[in-house]
PDB file of C-alpha atoms in Angstrom:
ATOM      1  CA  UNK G   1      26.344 -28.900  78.050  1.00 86.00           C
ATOM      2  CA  UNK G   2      22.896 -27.519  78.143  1.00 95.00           C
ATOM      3  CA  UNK G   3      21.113 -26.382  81.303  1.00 95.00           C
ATOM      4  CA  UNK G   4      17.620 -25.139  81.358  1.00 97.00           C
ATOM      5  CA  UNK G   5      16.694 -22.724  84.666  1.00 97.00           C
ATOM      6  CA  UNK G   6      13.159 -22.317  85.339  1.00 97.00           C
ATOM      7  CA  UNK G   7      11.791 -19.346  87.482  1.00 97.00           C
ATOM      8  CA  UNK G   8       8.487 -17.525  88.633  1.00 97.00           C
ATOM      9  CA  UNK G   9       7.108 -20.490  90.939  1.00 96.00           C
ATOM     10  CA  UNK G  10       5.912 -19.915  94.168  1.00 97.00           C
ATOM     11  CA  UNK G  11       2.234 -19.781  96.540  1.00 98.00           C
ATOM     12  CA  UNK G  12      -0.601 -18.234  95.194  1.00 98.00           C
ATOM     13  CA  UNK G  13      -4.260 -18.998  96.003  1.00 98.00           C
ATOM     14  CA  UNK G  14      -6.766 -20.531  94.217  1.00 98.00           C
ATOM     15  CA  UNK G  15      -7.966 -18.593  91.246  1.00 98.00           C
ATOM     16  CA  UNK G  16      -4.735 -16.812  91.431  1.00 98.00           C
ATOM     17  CA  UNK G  17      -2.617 -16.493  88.109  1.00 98.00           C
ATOM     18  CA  UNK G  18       1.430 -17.243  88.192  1.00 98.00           C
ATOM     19  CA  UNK G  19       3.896 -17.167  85.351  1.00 98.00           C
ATOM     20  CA  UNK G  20       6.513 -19.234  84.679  1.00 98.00           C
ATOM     21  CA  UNK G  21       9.366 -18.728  82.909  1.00 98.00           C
ATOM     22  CA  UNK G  22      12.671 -21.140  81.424  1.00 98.00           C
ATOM     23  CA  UNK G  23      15.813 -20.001  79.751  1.00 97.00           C
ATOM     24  CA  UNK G  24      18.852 -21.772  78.694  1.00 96.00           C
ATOM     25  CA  UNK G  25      22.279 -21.514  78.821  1.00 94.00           C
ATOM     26  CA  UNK G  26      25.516 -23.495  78.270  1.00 94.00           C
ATOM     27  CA  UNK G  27      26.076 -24.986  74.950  1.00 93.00           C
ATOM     28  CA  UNK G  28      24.119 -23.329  72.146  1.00 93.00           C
ATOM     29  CA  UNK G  29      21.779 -25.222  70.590  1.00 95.00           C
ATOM     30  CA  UNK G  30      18.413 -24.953  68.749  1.00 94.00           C
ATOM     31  CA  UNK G  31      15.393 -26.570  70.015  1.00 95.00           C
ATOM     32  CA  UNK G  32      12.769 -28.471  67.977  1.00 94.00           C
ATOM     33  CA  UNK G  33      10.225 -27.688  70.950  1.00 96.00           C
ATOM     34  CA  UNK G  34       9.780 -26.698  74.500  1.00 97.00           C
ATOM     35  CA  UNK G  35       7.255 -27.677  76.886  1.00 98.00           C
ATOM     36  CA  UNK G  36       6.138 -27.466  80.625  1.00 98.00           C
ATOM     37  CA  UNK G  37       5.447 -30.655  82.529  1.00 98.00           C
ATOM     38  CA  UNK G  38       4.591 -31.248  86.220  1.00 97.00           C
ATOM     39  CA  UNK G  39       4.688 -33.901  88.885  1.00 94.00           C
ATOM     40  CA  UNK G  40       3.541 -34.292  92.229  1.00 81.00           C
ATOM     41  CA  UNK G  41       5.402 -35.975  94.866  1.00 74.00           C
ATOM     42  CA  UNK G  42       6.202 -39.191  94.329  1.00 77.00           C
ATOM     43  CA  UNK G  43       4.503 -39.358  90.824  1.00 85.00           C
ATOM     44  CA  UNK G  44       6.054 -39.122  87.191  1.00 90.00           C
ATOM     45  CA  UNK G  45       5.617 -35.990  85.669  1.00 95.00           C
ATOM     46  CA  UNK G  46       3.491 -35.293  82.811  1.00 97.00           C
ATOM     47  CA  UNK G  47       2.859 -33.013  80.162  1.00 97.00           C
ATOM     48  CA  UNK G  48       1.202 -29.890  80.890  1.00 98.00           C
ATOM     49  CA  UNK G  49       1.663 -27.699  77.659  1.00 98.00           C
ATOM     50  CA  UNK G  50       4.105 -28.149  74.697  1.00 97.00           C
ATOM     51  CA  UNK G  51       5.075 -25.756  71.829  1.00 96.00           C
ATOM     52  CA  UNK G  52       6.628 -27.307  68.473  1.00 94.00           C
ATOM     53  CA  UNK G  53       8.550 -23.884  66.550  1.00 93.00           C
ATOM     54  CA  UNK G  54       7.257 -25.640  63.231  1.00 89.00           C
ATOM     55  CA  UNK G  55       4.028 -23.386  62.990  1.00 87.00           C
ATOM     56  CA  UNK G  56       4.345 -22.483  66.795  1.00 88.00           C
ATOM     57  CA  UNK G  57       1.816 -25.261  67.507  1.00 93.00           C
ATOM     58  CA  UNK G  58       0.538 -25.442  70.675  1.00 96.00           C
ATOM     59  CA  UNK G  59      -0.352 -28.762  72.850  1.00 97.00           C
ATOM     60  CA  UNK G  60      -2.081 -28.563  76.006  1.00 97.00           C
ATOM     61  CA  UNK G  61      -3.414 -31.570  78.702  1.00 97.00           C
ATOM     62  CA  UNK G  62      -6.960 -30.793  78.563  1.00 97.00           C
ATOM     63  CA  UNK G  63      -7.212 -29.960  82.436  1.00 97.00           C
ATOM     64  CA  UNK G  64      -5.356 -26.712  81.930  1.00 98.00           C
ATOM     65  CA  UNK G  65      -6.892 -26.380  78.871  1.00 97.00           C
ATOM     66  CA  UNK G  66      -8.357 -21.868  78.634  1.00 98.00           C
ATOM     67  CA  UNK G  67      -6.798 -21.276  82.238  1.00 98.00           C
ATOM     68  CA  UNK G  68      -3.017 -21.909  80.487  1.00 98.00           C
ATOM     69  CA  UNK G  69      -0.620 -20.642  77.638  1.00 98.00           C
ATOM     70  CA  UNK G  70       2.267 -21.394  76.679  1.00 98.00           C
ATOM     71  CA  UNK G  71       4.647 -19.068  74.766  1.00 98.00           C
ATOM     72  CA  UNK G  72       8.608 -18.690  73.722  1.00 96.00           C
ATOM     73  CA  UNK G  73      10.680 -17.566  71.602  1.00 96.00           C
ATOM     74  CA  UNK G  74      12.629 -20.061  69.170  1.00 95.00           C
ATOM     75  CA  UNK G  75      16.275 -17.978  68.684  1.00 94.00           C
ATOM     76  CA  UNK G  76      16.453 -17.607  72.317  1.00 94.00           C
ATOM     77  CA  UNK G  77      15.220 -21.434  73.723  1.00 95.00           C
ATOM     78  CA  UNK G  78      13.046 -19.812  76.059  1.00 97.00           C
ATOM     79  CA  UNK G  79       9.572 -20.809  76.988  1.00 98.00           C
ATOM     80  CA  UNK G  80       7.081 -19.464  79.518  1.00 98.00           C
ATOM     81  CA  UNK G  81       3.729 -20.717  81.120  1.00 98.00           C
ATOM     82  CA  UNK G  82       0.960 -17.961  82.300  1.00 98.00           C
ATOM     83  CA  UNK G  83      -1.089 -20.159  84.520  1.00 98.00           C
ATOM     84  CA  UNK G  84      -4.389 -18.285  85.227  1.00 98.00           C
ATOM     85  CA  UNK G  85      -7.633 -19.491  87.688  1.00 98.00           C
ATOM     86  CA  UNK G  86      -5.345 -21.888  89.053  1.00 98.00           C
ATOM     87  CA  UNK G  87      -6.784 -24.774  91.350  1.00 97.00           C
ATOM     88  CA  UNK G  88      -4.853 -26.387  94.280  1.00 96.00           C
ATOM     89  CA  UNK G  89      -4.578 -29.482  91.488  1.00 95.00           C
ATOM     90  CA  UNK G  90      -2.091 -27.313  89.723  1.00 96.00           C
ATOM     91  CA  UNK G  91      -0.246 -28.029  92.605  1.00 95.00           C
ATOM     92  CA  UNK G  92       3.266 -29.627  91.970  1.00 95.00           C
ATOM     93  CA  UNK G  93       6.768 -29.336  90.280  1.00 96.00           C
ATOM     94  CA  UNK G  94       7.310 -27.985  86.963  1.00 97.00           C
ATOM     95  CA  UNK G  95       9.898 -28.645  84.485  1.00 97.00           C
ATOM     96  CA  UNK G  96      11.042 -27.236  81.714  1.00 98.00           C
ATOM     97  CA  UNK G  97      12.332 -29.033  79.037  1.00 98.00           C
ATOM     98  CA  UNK G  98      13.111 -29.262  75.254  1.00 97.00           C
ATOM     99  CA  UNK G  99      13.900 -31.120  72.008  1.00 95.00           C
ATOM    100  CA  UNK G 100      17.360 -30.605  70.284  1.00 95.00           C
ATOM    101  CA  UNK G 101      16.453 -30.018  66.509  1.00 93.00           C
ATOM    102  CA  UNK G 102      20.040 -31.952  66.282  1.00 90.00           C
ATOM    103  CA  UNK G 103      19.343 -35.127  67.434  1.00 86.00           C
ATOM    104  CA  UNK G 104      16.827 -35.568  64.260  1.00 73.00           C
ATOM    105  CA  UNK G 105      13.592 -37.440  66.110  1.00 75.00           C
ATOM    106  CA  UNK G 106      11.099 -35.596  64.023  1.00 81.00           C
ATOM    107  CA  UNK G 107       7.461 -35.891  65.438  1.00 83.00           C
ATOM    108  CA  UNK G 108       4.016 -34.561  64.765  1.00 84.00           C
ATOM    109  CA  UNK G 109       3.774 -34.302  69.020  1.00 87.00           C
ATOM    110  CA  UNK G 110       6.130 -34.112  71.784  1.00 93.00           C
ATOM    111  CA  UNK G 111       3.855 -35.129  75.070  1.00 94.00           C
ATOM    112  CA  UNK G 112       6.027 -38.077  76.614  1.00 94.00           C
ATOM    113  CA  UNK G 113       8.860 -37.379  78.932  1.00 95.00           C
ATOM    114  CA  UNK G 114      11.050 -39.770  76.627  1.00 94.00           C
ATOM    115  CA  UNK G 115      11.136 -37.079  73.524  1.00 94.00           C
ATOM    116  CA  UNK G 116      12.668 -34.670  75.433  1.00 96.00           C
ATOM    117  CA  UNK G 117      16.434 -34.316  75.454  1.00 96.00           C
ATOM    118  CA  UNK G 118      17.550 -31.156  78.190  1.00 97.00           C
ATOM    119  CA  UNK G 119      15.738 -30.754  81.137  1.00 97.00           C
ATOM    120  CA  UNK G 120      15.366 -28.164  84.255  1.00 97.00           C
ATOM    121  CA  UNK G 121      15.493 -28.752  88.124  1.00 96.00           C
ATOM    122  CA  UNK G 122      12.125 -27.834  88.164  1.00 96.00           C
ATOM    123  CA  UNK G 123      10.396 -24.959  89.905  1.00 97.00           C
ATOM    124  CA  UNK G 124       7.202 -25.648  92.607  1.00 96.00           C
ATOM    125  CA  UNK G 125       4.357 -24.186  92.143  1.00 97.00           C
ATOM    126  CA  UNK G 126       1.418 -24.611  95.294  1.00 97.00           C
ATOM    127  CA  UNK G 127      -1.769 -23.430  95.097  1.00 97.00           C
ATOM    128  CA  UNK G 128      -3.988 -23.051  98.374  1.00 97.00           C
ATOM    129  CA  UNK G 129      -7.423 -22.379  99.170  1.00 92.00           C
TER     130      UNK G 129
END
């Protein structure tokens, strides 16, 4: 139905800045919100940033809180991460994923794993010293 394809991952060192980037494809569809979330191996991932269309609010963990931003555009369901100063705890997967507006699970945030309805294979991301 609906894929999402993340790109832009790779090594950078510490301090370093990386961009991410997720598009979708396959069924059309129109997203309530996107967001980024990471794990490292062998953990669950967890939110990293979040944007809801309503208002274009922005959510963001407080550890990458002023080093990250996250941006998209709604009539495409794309979203994109700049990840700046990053620290070797940035280290990990990242997925993309969003929120069908279709499936009618309005809410004021979108932060757990369980509101979101399409996800990516994720993209890593390493950060050395």
């Amino acid at each position: 139905q609906v894929q999402l394809v993340e790109s832009g991952g790779g090594l950078v060192q510490a301090g370093g800045s990386l961009r991410l980037s997720c598009a979708a494809s396959g069924r059309t569809f129109s997203s309530r919100a996107m967001a980024w979330f990471r794990g490292a191996p062998g953990k669950e991932r967890q939110i990293v940033a979040t944007i809801k269309w309503s208002l274009t609010h922005t959510y963001y963990t407080s550890s990458v809180k002023g080093r990250f931003t996250i941006s998209g555009d709604s009539t495409k369901n794309t979203v994109d991460l700049q990840m700046n100063s990053l620290d070797p705890q940035d280290t990990g997967v990242y997925y993309c994923a969003a929120v069908d507006a279709n499936y009618y699970h309005v809410k004021s945030e979108y932060i757990q794993t369980t509101d979101y309805d399409y996800w990516g294979q994720g993209v890593q991301v390493t950060v050395s010293s």
